[in-house]
Short mmCIF file of C-alpha atoms and ligand atoms in Angstrom, two decimals:
data_model
loop_
_atom_site.label_atom_id
_atom_site.label_comp_id
_atom_site.label_asym_id
_atom_site.label_seq_id
_atom_site.Cartn_x
_atom_site.Cartn_y
_atom_site.Cartn_z
CA MET A 1 -212.94 -19.69 107.34
CA PRO A 2 -214.94 -22.97 107.11
CA SER A 3 -218.35 -22.71 108.77
CA THR A 4 -219.38 -25.05 111.64
CA ARG A 5 -220.48 -28.51 110.58
CA PRO A 6 -224.15 -28.57 109.56
CA LEU A 7 -226.64 -31.08 110.90
CA PRO A 8 -226.99 -33.94 108.40
CA LEU A 9 -229.86 -33.93 105.94
CA LEU A 10 -231.62 -37.02 107.26
CA ASP A 11 -234.74 -38.86 106.22
CA ARG A 12 -236.96 -41.23 108.23
CA PHE A 13 -234.88 -44.22 107.18
CA GLY A 14 -231.60 -42.81 108.44
CA ARG A 15 -230.25 -41.96 104.99
CA ILE A 16 -227.99 -38.93 104.97
CA HIS A 17 -228.19 -36.78 101.85
CA THR A 18 -224.95 -35.21 100.67
CA ASP A 19 -225.38 -35.17 96.89
CA LEU A 20 -227.36 -32.51 95.03
CA ARG A 21 -228.29 -32.73 91.34
CA VAL A 22 -229.08 -29.36 89.83
CA SER A 23 -230.88 -29.15 86.50
CA LEU A 24 -229.79 -26.00 84.69
CA THR A 25 -232.36 -26.16 81.91
CA ASP A 26 -235.02 -28.52 80.54
CA ARG A 27 -234.01 -27.68 76.97
CA CYS A 28 -231.87 -29.91 74.81
CA ASN A 29 -230.21 -29.94 71.41
CA LEU A 30 -230.85 -33.69 71.01
CA ARG A 31 -234.05 -35.74 71.14
CA CYS A 32 -232.94 -39.13 72.43
CA THR A 33 -235.76 -41.56 71.76
CA TYR A 34 -235.75 -42.97 75.33
CA CYS A 35 -235.94 -39.43 76.78
CA MET A 36 -237.95 -37.04 74.59
CA PRO A 37 -240.50 -37.12 71.79
CA GLU A 38 -239.38 -35.95 68.37
CA GLU A 39 -241.29 -32.69 68.81
CA GLY A 40 -244.06 -31.14 70.84
CA LEU A 41 -242.42 -30.96 74.25
CA ALA A 42 -243.06 -27.50 75.74
CA TRP A 43 -240.10 -25.84 77.49
CA LEU A 44 -240.44 -24.19 80.86
CA PRO A 45 -241.16 -20.47 80.44
CA LYS A 46 -238.04 -18.37 81.06
CA PRO A 47 -239.44 -16.34 83.99
CA GLU A 48 -240.02 -19.61 85.84
CA LEU A 49 -236.36 -20.62 85.62
CA LEU A 50 -234.07 -19.91 88.53
CA THR A 51 -231.57 -17.17 87.86
CA ASP A 52 -227.88 -17.79 88.54
CA ASP A 53 -228.21 -15.80 91.77
CA GLU A 54 -231.12 -17.94 92.92
CA MET A 55 -229.32 -21.18 92.07
CA LEU A 56 -226.22 -20.01 93.85
CA ARG A 57 -228.19 -19.13 96.94
CA LEU A 58 -229.80 -22.58 97.08
CA VAL A 59 -226.50 -24.37 96.55
CA ASP A 60 -224.96 -22.21 99.26
CA ILE A 61 -227.75 -23.12 101.70
CA GLY A 62 -227.25 -26.78 100.72
CA VAL A 63 -223.53 -26.83 101.46
CA ARG A 64 -223.44 -24.44 104.42
CA ARG A 65 -226.53 -25.58 106.32
CA LEU A 66 -227.43 -29.06 105.07
CA GLY A 67 -224.17 -30.89 104.52
CA ILE A 68 -224.28 -31.16 100.73
CA ARG A 69 -220.78 -32.19 99.60
CA SER A 70 -221.16 -32.86 95.89
CA VAL A 71 -223.14 -31.08 93.21
CA ARG A 72 -223.78 -32.43 89.74
CA LEU A 73 -225.00 -30.00 87.07
CA THR A 74 -227.34 -31.58 84.57
CA GLY A 75 -230.48 -30.98 82.51
CA GLY A 76 -231.86 -31.05 79.78
CA GLU A 77 -228.54 -30.15 78.28
CA PRO A 78 -226.58 -28.10 80.84
CA LEU A 79 -224.09 -26.76 78.27
CA LEU A 80 -227.01 -24.81 76.78
CA ARG A 81 -227.19 -22.64 79.91
CA ARG A 82 -225.82 -19.21 79.09
CA GLY A 83 -222.78 -18.18 81.06
CA LEU A 84 -222.23 -21.67 82.47
CA PRO A 85 -218.50 -21.17 83.26
CA GLY A 86 -219.46 -18.10 85.31
CA LEU A 87 -221.99 -20.10 87.35
CA VAL A 88 -219.44 -22.91 87.84
CA GLU A 89 -216.90 -20.37 89.05
CA ARG A 90 -219.34 -18.88 91.53
CA ILE A 91 -220.30 -22.30 92.94
CA SER A 92 -216.61 -23.24 93.17
CA GLY A 93 -215.94 -20.01 95.00
CA LEU A 94 -218.46 -20.71 97.79
CA PRO A 95 -217.10 -21.28 101.28
CA ASP A 96 -217.07 -25.09 101.76
CA ALA A 97 -217.42 -25.46 97.97
CA PRO A 98 -218.87 -28.83 96.92
CA GLU A 99 -217.18 -31.17 94.49
CA LEU A 100 -218.61 -30.10 91.17
CA SER A 101 -219.34 -32.37 88.19
CA LEU A 102 -221.44 -32.22 85.02
CA THR A 103 -223.55 -34.65 83.00
CA THR A 104 -223.77 -33.65 79.34
CA ASN A 105 -224.46 -35.01 75.88
CA GLY A 106 -221.03 -33.65 74.96
CA ILE A 107 -222.15 -31.28 72.20
CA GLY A 108 -220.16 -28.08 72.63
CA LEU A 109 -217.86 -29.64 75.22
CA ALA A 110 -214.90 -29.38 72.85
CA ARG A 111 -215.27 -25.60 73.03
CA SER A 112 -215.99 -25.30 76.73
CA ALA A 113 -213.99 -28.03 78.52
CA VAL A 114 -210.97 -25.86 79.38
CA ALA A 115 -213.08 -22.89 80.51
CA LEU A 116 -215.19 -25.19 82.71
CA ARG A 117 -212.12 -26.79 84.24
CA ASP A 118 -210.57 -23.38 84.89
CA ALA A 119 -213.84 -22.32 86.53
CA GLY A 120 -213.62 -25.24 88.98
CA LEU A 121 -215.44 -28.16 87.36
CA ARG A 122 -213.83 -31.46 88.43
CA ARG A 123 -215.41 -34.26 86.40
CA VAL A 124 -217.73 -34.89 83.51
CA ASN A 125 -220.05 -37.68 82.37
CA VAL A 126 -220.81 -37.75 78.66
CA SER A 127 -223.76 -39.63 77.19
CA LEU A 128 -222.98 -41.81 74.21
CA ASP A 129 -225.15 -44.77 73.22
CA THR A 130 -223.48 -45.86 69.99
CA LEU A 131 -220.28 -45.45 67.98
CA ARG A 132 -222.07 -45.68 64.62
CA ARG A 133 -222.99 -42.44 62.98
CA ASP A 134 -226.23 -43.63 61.36
CA ARG A 135 -227.35 -45.21 64.60
CA TYR A 136 -226.43 -42.14 66.63
CA THR A 137 -228.58 -40.07 64.29
CA GLU A 138 -231.44 -42.52 64.71
CA ILE A 139 -231.23 -42.60 68.52
CA THR A 140 -230.74 -38.87 69.11
CA ARG A 141 -232.52 -37.66 65.96
CA ARG A 142 -229.51 -35.41 65.25
CA ASP A 143 -226.32 -36.08 63.26
CA ARG A 144 -223.87 -35.03 65.98
CA LEU A 145 -221.69 -38.04 66.77
CA SER A 146 -218.45 -36.32 65.73
CA ASP A 147 -219.14 -33.38 68.13
CA VAL A 148 -219.54 -35.82 71.01
CA LEU A 149 -216.30 -37.65 70.21
CA LEU A 150 -214.46 -34.32 70.06
CA GLY A 151 -216.06 -33.28 73.35
CA LEU A 152 -214.92 -36.50 75.05
CA ALA A 153 -211.35 -36.01 73.86
CA ALA A 154 -211.34 -32.37 74.95
CA ALA A 155 -212.62 -33.29 78.43
CA GLN A 156 -209.82 -35.84 78.73
CA VAL A 157 -207.16 -33.33 77.67
CA ALA A 158 -208.59 -30.72 80.04
CA GLY A 159 -208.18 -33.20 82.92
CA LEU A 160 -211.89 -33.56 83.78
CA ALA A 161 -211.02 -37.07 84.85
CA PRO A 162 -212.05 -39.80 85.02
CA VAL A 163 -214.17 -38.99 81.97
CA LYS A 164 -217.19 -41.27 82.20
CA ILE A 165 -219.43 -42.34 79.36
CA ASN A 166 -223.11 -43.08 80.06
CA ALA A 167 -224.96 -45.39 77.69
CA VAL A 168 -228.56 -46.55 77.85
CA PRO A 169 -228.89 -49.85 76.00
CA VAL A 170 -232.27 -50.43 74.38
CA ARG A 171 -233.29 -53.78 72.95
CA GLY A 172 -233.30 -53.89 69.18
CA VAL A 173 -231.47 -50.56 69.03
CA ASN A 174 -227.94 -50.71 70.46
CA GLU A 175 -227.61 -53.70 72.77
CA ASP A 176 -225.32 -55.35 70.22
CA GLU A 177 -222.80 -52.54 70.84
CA ILE A 178 -222.35 -53.03 74.58
CA ALA A 179 -218.95 -54.73 74.27
CA ASP A 180 -217.86 -52.33 71.49
CA LEU A 181 -218.64 -49.31 73.66
CA ALA A 182 -216.69 -50.84 76.55
CA ALA A 183 -213.74 -51.57 74.22
CA PHE A 184 -213.82 -47.98 72.97
CA ALA A 185 -213.70 -46.73 76.57
CA VAL A 186 -210.85 -49.09 77.47
CA ASP A 187 -208.85 -47.96 74.42
CA HIS A 188 -209.36 -44.25 75.14
CA GLY A 189 -209.04 -44.27 78.92
CA TYR A 190 -212.71 -43.41 79.54
CA ARG A 191 -214.84 -45.10 82.18
CA MET A 192 -217.89 -46.82 80.67
CA ARG A 193 -221.22 -47.05 82.50
CA PHE A 194 -224.37 -48.70 81.29
CA ILE A 195 -227.72 -47.51 82.65
CA GLU A 196 -230.91 -49.55 82.63
CA SER A 197 -233.60 -47.55 80.87
CA MET A 198 -236.22 -46.17 83.24
CA PRO A 199 -239.87 -45.10 82.87
CA LEU A 200 -239.04 -41.39 82.82
CA ASP A 201 -239.37 -40.52 79.15
CA ALA A 202 -241.49 -37.49 78.32
CA GLN A 203 -243.76 -39.45 76.00
CA GLY A 204 -244.55 -42.20 78.56
CA ALA A 205 -243.60 -44.95 76.12
CA TRP A 206 -241.18 -46.93 78.30
CA ASP A 207 -241.53 -50.62 77.65
CA ARG A 208 -239.97 -53.03 80.15
CA SER A 209 -239.40 -55.63 77.47
CA ARG A 210 -237.07 -53.22 75.64
CA MET A 211 -235.01 -52.48 78.74
CA VAL A 212 -231.67 -54.28 78.68
CA THR A 213 -231.10 -55.59 82.21
CA ALA A 214 -227.87 -55.53 84.22
CA ASP A 215 -227.64 -59.32 83.87
CA GLU A 216 -227.82 -59.08 80.09
CA ILE A 217 -225.30 -56.22 80.01
CA LEU A 218 -222.87 -58.29 82.08
CA GLU A 219 -223.44 -61.33 79.90
CA ARG A 220 -222.54 -59.33 76.79
CA LEU A 221 -219.48 -57.83 78.45
CA GLY A 222 -218.45 -61.30 79.61
CA GLU A 223 -218.34 -62.50 76.01
CA ARG A 224 -215.41 -60.14 75.34
CA PHE A 225 -213.84 -59.28 78.72
CA VAL A 226 -212.97 -60.86 82.03
CA LEU A 227 -214.49 -58.71 84.78
CA GLU A 228 -213.40 -58.56 88.39
CA PRO A 229 -215.93 -57.02 90.83
CA LEU A 230 -214.84 -53.91 92.73
CA PRO A 231 -216.19 -52.88 96.14
CA ARG A 232 -219.01 -50.33 95.84
CA GLU A 233 -217.83 -46.74 96.33
CA GLY A 234 -219.89 -45.32 99.22
CA ASN A 235 -223.49 -44.84 98.12
CA ALA A 236 -222.64 -44.75 94.41
CA PRO A 237 -225.43 -46.22 92.29
CA ALA A 238 -223.00 -47.91 89.91
CA GLU A 239 -221.77 -51.43 90.50
CA GLU A 240 -218.27 -51.57 89.04
CA TRP A 241 -215.87 -54.14 87.65
CA ARG A 242 -212.21 -53.95 86.69
CA VAL A 243 -211.60 -55.07 83.12
CA VAL A 244 -208.88 -57.67 83.72
CA GLY A 245 -205.67 -57.01 81.80
CA THR A 246 -206.37 -53.26 81.61
CA ASP A 247 -206.54 -50.43 84.11
CA SER A 248 -210.13 -49.73 83.05
CA VAL A 249 -213.32 -49.92 85.05
CA VAL A 250 -216.81 -50.58 83.72
CA GLY A 251 -220.00 -49.88 85.65
CA VAL A 252 -223.69 -50.76 85.54
CA ILE A 253 -226.48 -48.66 87.05
CA ALA A 254 -229.31 -51.12 87.53
CA SER A 255 -232.00 -48.80 88.86
CA VAL A 256 -234.80 -51.17 87.82
CA THR A 257 -233.56 -54.71 88.40
CA ARG A 258 -231.19 -54.03 91.33
CA PRO A 259 -232.57 -50.88 93.00
CA PHE A 260 -230.17 -49.08 95.31
CA CYS A 261 -232.75 -46.89 97.08
CA GLY A 262 -231.62 -48.11 100.52
CA GLY A 263 -228.37 -46.19 100.14
CA CYS A 264 -229.73 -43.17 98.27
CA ASP A 265 -228.02 -39.92 99.28
CA ARG A 266 -229.45 -37.63 96.57
CA VAL A 267 -231.77 -34.71 96.30
CA ARG A 268 -232.62 -32.89 93.11
CA LEU A 269 -233.31 -29.29 92.23
CA THR A 270 -235.13 -28.62 88.97
CA ALA A 271 -234.35 -25.66 86.74
CA ASP A 272 -237.57 -24.01 87.94
CA GLY A 273 -236.61 -24.32 91.58
CA GLN A 274 -238.57 -27.38 92.69
CA LEU A 275 -236.87 -29.68 95.16
CA ARG A 276 -237.44 -33.40 94.51
CA ASN A 277 -236.49 -35.97 97.13
CA CYS A 278 -236.45 -38.78 94.54
CA LEU A 279 -236.14 -39.15 90.78
CA PHE A 280 -239.56 -40.82 90.91
CA ALA A 281 -241.20 -38.43 93.39
CA CYS A 282 -244.74 -37.33 92.55
CA GLN A 283 -244.48 -34.30 94.85
CA GLU A 284 -242.10 -31.37 94.85
CA SER A 285 -241.22 -28.54 97.24
CA ASP A 286 -241.42 -25.11 95.72
CA LEU A 287 -238.17 -23.45 96.81
CA ARG A 288 -238.48 -20.83 94.09
CA ALA A 289 -241.69 -19.52 95.62
CA LEU A 290 -239.91 -19.22 98.95
CA LEU A 291 -236.96 -17.36 97.43
CA ARG A 292 -239.16 -15.01 95.46
CA GLY A 293 -241.43 -14.48 98.45
CA GLY A 294 -238.51 -13.13 100.47
CA ALA A 295 -237.97 -16.17 102.70
CA ASP A 296 -234.81 -16.15 104.82
CA ASP A 297 -232.28 -19.00 104.86
CA ASP A 298 -233.90 -20.58 107.93
CA ALA A 299 -237.21 -20.96 106.10
CA VAL A 300 -235.54 -22.42 102.98
CA GLU A 301 -233.53 -24.83 105.12
CA ALA A 302 -236.69 -25.91 106.97
CA ALA A 303 -238.58 -26.57 103.69
CA TRP A 304 -235.63 -28.53 102.33
CA ARG A 305 -235.37 -30.65 105.49
CA ALA A 306 -239.14 -31.27 105.49
CA SER A 307 -238.99 -32.46 101.88
CA VAL A 308 -236.21 -34.95 102.65
CA ALA A 309 -237.96 -36.07 105.85
CA GLY A 310 -240.95 -37.04 103.69
CA LYS A 311 -238.93 -39.17 101.30
CA GLY A 312 -240.29 -42.66 100.68
CA PRO A 313 -238.26 -45.83 101.09
CA GLY A 314 -237.77 -46.32 97.35
CA HIS A 315 -239.27 -46.25 93.89
CA ASP A 316 -242.10 -48.58 92.91
CA ILE A 317 -241.11 -49.30 89.33
CA ASN A 318 -241.46 -53.01 89.96
CA SER A 319 -244.88 -52.78 91.59
CA ALA A 320 -248.25 -52.85 89.87
CA ASP A 321 -249.09 -49.52 91.55
CA PHE A 322 -246.22 -47.65 89.88
CA ARG A 323 -247.17 -44.26 88.48
CA GLN A 324 -244.68 -42.47 86.25
CA PRO A 325 -244.00 -38.94 87.58
CA GLU A 326 -245.47 -36.16 85.49
CA ARG A 327 -242.13 -34.43 85.12
CA PRO A 328 -239.89 -36.29 82.66
CA MET A 329 -236.18 -37.02 83.18
CA SER A 330 -235.20 -34.14 80.87
CA ALA A 331 -236.94 -31.66 83.19
CA ILE A 332 -235.89 -33.32 86.45
CA GLY A 333 -232.19 -33.66 85.73
CA GLY A 334 -230.80 -37.15 85.29
N1 SAM B 1 -228.44 -34.05 78.38
C1 SAM B 1 -227.49 -34.60 79.29
C2 SAM B 1 -227.09 -36.00 78.90
O1 SAM B 1 -227.75 -36.59 78.05
O2 SAM B 1 -226.12 -36.51 79.47
C3 SAM B 1 -227.92 -34.58 80.72
C4 SAM B 1 -229.35 -34.93 81.03
S1 SAM B 1 -229.80 -36.60 80.66
C5 SAM B 1 -231.50 -36.62 81.19
C6 SAM B 1 -228.89 -37.47 81.93
C7 SAM B 1 -228.74 -38.96 81.72
O3 SAM B 1 -230.00 -39.56 81.77
C8 SAM B 1 -228.13 -39.35 80.38
O4 SAM B 1 -227.02 -40.19 80.59
C9 SAM B 1 -229.24 -40.09 79.69
O5 SAM B 1 -228.75 -41.11 78.87
C10 SAM B 1 -230.03 -40.62 80.84
N2 SAM B 1 -231.42 -40.89 80.52
C11 SAM B 1 -232.31 -40.13 79.86
N3 SAM B 1 -233.50 -40.74 79.79
C12 SAM B 1 -233.38 -41.92 80.43
C13 SAM B 1 -234.26 -43.01 80.70
N4 SAM B 1 -235.52 -43.00 80.29
N5 SAM B 1 -233.77 -44.05 81.40
C14 SAM B 1 -232.48 -44.08 81.81
N6 SAM B 1 -231.61 -43.09 81.60
C15 SAM B 1 -232.05 -42.02 80.90
FE1 SF4 B 2 -231.18 -34.44 75.72
FE2 SF4 B 2 -229.84 -35.83 77.54
FE3 SF4 B 2 -232.47 -36.31 77.09
FE4 SF4 B 2 -230.71 -36.98 75.23
S1 SF4 B 2 -230.82 -37.82 77.31
S2 SF4 B 2 -232.64 -35.87 74.88
S3 SF4 B 2 -229.18 -35.43 75.43
S4 SF4 B 2 -231.61 -34.48 77.95
#
């Protein structure tokens, strides 16, 4: 029987939080240049990682007591988490189960798409920054483009729809492929989304001048397609356009040049059980310590609400005072 409606997870600015991003691991089988250094990044020690039981308990508290309605599994590379279909099945089996989606680099998805769908996964976003094999190898430092293309096709066949592709354009690297990536998505029935690169790389080497802005992305798309703006879907970060003459949609997530913090409805849980009220937060709430210290659900709920209550109005990327958080994107969960 559905439980009574929880009180909304509100912050000081009246934003209601209904979306939870859960990082399943900080590890990855790629080393995308805008995300990780080639080597030398230490992984979180295994005992510090939440177990499946601990993750499930936190997701359950989120949906039952805090009004979380959607959960996105991410990482690091979430497909590297052992027994992932089992965890997906357990989350899907919760009373008031959230809508469950996954962000992945697509490696291994060809093998796991059907099992994940059968376990209750609804949708998938696959990261793909280029269609050229040599360039893919340069960007990710691994020669795995064909695995990703197979993974995309398998997700489509499994019905994890709409299959979205995330690309991060970087100047001098792949910005000349923006229209080609969109054409590939149109031809294959995928939904293309371009993301402005953000100062969240583990090596702290983000360079604003290499970020390709939303305006530039739209200019490049406009050279090949006619785009018709679509109304924004709820608090979704993506601005979207219909590609005229097709039934395809293309989106841009302009976190830096068109911040959408005013409508933010997200909270994030790291693989080691730290709650973050913002991608750019410099403070975290240690939910793992509470769980392992024997805290009851009331105490976990109170800590979670306190964290969200302390959320700032937005990120400061565009201010001179901006400080990059210590934890990189790969360990927060993008
Ligand atoms: N490994 C999975 C993947 O690549 O999809 C999930 C984790 S990854 C951190 C999630 C998303 O963040 C990917 O779409 C990736 O392209 C994006 N990303 C990583 N570093 C970024 C950065 N510095 N700026 C913007 N997006 C970034
Ligand atoms: Fe791995 Fe995703 Fe980061 Fe690329 S963007 S290195 S696939 S976590």
